[in-house]
Short mmCIF file of N, CA, C and O in Angstrom, two decimals:
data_model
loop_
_atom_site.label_atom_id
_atom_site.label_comp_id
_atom_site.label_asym_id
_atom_site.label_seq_id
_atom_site.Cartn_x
_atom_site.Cartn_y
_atom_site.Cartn_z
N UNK A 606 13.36 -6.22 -10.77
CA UNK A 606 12.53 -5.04 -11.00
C UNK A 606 12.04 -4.54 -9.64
O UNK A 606 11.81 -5.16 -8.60
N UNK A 607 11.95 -3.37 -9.90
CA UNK A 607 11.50 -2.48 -7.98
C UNK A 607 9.97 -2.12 -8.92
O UNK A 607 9.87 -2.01 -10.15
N UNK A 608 9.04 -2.02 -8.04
CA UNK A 608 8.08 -1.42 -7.90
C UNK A 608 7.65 -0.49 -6.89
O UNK A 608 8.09 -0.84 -5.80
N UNK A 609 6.82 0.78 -6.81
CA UNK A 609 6.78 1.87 -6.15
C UNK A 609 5.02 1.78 -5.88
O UNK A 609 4.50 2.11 -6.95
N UNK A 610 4.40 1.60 -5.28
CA UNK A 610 3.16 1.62 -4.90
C UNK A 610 2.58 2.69 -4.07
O UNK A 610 2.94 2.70 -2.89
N UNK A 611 1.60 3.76 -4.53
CA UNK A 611 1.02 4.84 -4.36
C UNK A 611 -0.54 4.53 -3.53
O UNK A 611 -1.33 4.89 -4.40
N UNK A 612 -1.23 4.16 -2.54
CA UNK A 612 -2.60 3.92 -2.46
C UNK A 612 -3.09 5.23 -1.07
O UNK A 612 -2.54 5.84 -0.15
N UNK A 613 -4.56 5.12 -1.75
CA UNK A 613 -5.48 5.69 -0.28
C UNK A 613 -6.39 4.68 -0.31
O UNK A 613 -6.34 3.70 -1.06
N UNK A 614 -7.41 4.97 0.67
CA UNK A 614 -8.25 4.09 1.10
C UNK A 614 -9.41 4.96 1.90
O UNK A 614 -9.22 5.93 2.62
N UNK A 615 -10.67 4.32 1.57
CA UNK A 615 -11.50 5.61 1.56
C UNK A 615 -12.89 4.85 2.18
O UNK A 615 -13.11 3.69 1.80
N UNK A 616 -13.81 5.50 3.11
CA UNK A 616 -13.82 6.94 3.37
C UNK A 616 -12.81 7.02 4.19
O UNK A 616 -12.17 6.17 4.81
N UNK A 617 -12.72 8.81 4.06
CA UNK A 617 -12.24 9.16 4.67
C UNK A 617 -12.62 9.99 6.50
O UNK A 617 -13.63 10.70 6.57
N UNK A 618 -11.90 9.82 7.56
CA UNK A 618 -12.22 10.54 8.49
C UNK A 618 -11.07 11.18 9.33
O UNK A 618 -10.08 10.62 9.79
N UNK A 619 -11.50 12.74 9.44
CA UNK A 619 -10.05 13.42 9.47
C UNK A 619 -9.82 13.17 11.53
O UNK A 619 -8.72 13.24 12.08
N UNK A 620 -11.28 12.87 12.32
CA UNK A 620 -11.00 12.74 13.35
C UNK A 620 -10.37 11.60 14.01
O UNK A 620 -9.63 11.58 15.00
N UNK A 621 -10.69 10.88 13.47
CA UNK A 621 -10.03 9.54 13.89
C UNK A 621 -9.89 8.25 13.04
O UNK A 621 -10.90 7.80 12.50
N UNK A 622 -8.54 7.56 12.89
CA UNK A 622 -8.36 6.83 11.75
C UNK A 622 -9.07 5.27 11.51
O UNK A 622 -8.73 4.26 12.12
N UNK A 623 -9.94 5.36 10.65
CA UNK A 623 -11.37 4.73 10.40
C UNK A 623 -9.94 2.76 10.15
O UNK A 623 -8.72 2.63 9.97
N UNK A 624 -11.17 1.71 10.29
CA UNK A 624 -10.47 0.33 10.84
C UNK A 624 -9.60 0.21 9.50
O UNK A 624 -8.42 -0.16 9.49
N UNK A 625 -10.54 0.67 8.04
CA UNK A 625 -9.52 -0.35 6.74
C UNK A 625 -8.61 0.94 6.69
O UNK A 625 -8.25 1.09 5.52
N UNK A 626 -8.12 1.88 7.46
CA UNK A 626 -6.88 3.15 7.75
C UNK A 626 -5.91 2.14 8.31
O UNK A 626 -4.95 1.74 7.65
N UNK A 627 -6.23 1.69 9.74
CA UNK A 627 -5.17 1.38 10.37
C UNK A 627 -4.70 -0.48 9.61
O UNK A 627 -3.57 -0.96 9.65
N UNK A 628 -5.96 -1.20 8.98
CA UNK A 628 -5.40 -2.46 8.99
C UNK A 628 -4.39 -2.18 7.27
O UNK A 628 -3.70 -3.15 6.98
N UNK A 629 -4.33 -1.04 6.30
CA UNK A 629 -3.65 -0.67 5.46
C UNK A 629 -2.62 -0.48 5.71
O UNK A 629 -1.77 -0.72 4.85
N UNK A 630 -2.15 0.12 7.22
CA UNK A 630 -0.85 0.65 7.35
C UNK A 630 -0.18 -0.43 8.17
O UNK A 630 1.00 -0.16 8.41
N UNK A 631 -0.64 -1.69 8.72
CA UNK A 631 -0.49 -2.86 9.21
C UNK A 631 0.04 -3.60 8.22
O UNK A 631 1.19 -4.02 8.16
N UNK A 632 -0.88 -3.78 7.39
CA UNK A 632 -0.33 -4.68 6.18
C UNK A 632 1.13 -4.24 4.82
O UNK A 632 1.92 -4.80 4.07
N UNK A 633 0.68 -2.82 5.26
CA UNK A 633 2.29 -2.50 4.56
C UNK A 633 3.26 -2.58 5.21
O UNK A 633 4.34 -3.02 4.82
N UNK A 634 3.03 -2.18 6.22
CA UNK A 634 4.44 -2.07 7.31
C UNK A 634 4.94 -3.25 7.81
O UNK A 634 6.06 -3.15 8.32
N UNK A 635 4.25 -4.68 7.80
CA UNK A 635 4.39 -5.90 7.54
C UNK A 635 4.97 -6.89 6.62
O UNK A 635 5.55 -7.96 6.79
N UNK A 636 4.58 -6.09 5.42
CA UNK A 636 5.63 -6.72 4.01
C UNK A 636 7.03 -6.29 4.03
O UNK A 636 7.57 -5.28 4.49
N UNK A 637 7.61 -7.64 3.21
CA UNK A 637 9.01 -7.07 3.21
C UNK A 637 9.24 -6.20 2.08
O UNK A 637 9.81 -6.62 1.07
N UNK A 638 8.79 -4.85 2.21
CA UNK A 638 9.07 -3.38 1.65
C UNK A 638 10.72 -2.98 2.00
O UNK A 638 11.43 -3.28 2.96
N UNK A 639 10.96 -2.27 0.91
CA UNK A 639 12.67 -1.70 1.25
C UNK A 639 12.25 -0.58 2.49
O UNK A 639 12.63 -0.59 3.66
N UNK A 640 11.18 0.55 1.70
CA UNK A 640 10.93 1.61 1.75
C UNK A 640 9.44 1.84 2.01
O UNK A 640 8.64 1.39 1.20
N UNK A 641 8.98 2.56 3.20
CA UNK A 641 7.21 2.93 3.45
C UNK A 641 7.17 4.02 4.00
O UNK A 641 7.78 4.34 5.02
N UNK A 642 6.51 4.64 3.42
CA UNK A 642 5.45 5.98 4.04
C UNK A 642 3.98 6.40 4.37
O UNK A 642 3.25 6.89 3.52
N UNK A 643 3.70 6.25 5.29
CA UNK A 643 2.39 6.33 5.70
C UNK A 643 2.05 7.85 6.15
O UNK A 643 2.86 8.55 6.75
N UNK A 644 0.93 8.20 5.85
CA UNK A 644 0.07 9.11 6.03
C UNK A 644 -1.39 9.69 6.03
O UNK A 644 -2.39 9.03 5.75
N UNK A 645 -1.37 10.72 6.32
CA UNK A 645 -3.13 10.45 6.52
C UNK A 645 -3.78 10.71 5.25
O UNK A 645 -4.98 10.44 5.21
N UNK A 646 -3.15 11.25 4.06
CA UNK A 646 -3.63 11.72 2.86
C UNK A 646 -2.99 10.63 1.85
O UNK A 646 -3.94 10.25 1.16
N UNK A 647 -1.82 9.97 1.46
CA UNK A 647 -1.42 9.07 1.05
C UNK A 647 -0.41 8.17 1.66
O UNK A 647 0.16 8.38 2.72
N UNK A 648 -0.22 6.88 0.69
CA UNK A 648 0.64 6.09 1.77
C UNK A 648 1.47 5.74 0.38
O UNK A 648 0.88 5.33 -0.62
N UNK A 649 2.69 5.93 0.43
CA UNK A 649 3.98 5.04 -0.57
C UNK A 649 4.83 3.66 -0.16
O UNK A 649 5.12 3.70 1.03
N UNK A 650 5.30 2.48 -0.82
CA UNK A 650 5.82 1.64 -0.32
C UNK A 650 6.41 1.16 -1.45
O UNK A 650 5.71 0.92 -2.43
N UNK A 651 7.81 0.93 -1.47
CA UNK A 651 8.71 0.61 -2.68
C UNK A 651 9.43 -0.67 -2.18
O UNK A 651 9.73 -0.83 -1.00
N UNK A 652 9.82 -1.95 -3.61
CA UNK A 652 10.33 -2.86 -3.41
C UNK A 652 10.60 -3.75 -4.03
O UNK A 652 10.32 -3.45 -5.19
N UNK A 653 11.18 -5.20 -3.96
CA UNK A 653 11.37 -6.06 -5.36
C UNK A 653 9.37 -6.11 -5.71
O UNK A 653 8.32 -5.71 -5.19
N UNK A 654 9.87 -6.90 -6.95
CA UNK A 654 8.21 -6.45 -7.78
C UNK A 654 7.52 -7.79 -6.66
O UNK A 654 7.51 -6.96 -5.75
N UNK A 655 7.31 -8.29 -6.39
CA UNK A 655 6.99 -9.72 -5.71
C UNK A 655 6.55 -9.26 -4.28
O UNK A 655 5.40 -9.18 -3.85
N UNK A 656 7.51 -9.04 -3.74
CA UNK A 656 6.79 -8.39 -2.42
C UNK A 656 6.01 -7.15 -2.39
O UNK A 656 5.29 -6.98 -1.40
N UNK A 657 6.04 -6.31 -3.27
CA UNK A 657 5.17 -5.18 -3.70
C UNK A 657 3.98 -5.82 -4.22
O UNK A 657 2.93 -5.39 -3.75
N UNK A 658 3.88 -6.95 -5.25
CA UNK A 658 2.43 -7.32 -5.72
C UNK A 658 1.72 -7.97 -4.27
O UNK A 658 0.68 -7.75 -3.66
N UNK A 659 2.90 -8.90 -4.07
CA UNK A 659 2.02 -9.50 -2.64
C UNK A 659 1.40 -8.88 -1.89
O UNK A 659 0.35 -9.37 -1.46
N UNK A 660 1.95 -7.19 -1.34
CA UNK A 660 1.42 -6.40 -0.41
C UNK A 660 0.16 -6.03 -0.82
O UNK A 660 -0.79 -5.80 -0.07
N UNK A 661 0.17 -5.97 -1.96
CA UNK A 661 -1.03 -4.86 -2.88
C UNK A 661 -2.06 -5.78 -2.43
O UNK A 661 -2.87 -5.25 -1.67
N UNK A 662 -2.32 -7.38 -2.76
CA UNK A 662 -3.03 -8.17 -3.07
C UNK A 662 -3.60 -8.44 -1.50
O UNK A 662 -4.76 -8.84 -1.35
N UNK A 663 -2.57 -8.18 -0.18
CA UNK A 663 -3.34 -8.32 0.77
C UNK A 663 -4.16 -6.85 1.06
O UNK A 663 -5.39 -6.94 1.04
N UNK A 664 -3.59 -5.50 1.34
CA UNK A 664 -4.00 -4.43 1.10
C UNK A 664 -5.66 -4.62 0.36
O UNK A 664 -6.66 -4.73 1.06
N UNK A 665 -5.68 -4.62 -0.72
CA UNK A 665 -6.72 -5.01 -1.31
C UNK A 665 -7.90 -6.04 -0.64
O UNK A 665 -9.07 -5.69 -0.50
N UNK A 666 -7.52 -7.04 -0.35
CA UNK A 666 -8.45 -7.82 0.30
C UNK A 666 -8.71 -7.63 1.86
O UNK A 666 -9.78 -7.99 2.36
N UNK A 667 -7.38 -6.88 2.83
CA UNK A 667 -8.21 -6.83 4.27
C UNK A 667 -8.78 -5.79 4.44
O UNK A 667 -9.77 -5.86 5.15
N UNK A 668 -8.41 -4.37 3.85
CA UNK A 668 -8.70 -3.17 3.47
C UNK A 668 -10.29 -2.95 3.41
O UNK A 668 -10.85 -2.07 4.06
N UNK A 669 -11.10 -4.04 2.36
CA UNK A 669 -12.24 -4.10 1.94
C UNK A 669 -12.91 -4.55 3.09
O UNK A 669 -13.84 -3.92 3.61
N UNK A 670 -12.32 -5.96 3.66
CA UNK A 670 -12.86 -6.47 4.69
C UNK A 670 -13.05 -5.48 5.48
O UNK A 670 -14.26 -5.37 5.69
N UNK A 671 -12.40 -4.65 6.07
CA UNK A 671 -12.34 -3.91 7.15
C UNK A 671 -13.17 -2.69 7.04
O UNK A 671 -13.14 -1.87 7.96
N UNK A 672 -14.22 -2.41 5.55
CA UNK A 672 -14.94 -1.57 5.65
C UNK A 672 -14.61 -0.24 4.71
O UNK A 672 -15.32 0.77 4.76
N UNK A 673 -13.46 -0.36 3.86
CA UNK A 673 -12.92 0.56 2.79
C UNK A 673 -14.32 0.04 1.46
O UNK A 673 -14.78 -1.04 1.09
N UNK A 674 -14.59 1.64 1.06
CA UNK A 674 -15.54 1.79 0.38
C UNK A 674 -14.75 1.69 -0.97
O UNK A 674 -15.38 1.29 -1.95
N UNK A 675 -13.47 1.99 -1.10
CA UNK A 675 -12.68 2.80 -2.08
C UNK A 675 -10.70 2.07 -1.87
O UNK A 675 -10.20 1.84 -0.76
N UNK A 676 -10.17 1.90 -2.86
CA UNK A 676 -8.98 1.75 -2.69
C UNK A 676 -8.50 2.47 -4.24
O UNK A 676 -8.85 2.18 -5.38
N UNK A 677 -7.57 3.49 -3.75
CA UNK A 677 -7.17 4.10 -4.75
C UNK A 677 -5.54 3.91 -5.26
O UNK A 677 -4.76 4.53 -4.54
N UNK A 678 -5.06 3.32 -6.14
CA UNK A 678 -3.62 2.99 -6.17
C UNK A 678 -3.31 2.97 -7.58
O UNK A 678 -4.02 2.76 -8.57
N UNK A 679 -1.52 3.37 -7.35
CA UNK A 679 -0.90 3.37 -8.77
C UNK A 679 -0.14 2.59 -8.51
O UNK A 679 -0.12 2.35 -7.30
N UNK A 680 0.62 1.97 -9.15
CA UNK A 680 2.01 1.26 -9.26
C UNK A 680 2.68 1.52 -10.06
O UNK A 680 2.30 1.50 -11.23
N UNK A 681 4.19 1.93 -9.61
CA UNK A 681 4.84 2.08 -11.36
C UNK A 681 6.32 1.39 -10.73
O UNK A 681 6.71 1.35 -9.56
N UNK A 682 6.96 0.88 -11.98
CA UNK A 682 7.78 0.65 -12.55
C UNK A 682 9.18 1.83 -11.72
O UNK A 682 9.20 2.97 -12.18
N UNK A 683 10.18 1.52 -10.67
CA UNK A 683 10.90 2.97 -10.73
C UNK A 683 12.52 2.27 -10.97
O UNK A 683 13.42 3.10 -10.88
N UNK A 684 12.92 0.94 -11.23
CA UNK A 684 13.96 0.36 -11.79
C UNK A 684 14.11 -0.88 -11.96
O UNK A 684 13.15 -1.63 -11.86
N UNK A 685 15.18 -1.28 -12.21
CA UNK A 685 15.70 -2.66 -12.29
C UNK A 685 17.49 -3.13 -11.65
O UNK A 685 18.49 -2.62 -12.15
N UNK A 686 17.55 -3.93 -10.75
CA UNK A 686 18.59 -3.62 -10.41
C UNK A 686 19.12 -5.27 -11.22
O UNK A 686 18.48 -6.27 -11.56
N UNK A 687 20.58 -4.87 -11.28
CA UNK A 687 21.41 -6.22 -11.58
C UNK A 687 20.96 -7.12 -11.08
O UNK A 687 20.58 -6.94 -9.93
N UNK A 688 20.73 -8.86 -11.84
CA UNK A 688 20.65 -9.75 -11.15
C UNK A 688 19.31 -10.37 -10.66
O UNK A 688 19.31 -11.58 -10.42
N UNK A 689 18.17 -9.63 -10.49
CA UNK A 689 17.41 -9.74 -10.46
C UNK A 689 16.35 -10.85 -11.49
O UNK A 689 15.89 -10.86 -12.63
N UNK A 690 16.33 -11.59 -10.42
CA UNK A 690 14.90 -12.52 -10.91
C UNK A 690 13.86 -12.50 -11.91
O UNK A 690 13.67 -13.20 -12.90
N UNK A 691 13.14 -11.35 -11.29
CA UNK A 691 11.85 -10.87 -11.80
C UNK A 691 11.89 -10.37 -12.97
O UNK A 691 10.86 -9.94 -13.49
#
């Protein structure tokens, strides 16, 4: 199963990118993701379901640490490939 993960992280500051900004885009760009997009308004990251939950679960916990008031996220479901484990 692939999973597709949608998050922001909040507050927001349009002048300069606040600490749980940059340690979010650290921790995604760190997992083994197929696929990531980072930005200043949303961030996407697609992958087997396992390394997508794992990411979420650190996301979630350094994010906060780092001073995020807010974590906003979807996850969905976007296939299943042959063979697969999960």
């Amino acid at each position: 199963m692939r999973l597709r993960v949608e998050f922001t992280t909040e507050p927001f500051d349009l002048d300069e990118a606040p600490a749980h900004a940059v340690v979010a885009r650290q921790v995604i760009e760190a997992a083994e993701l197929d696929e990531v997009d980072v930005g200043p308004f949303g961030n996407t990251a697609e992958g087997a379901a396992d390394a997508v939950l794992t990411a979420v679960e650190a996301l979630l916990r350094q994010t906060l640490q780092a001073g995020a008031t807010r974590v906003s996220l979807q996850v969905n479901v976007v296939g299943a490939g042959e063979g697969d484990a999960e």
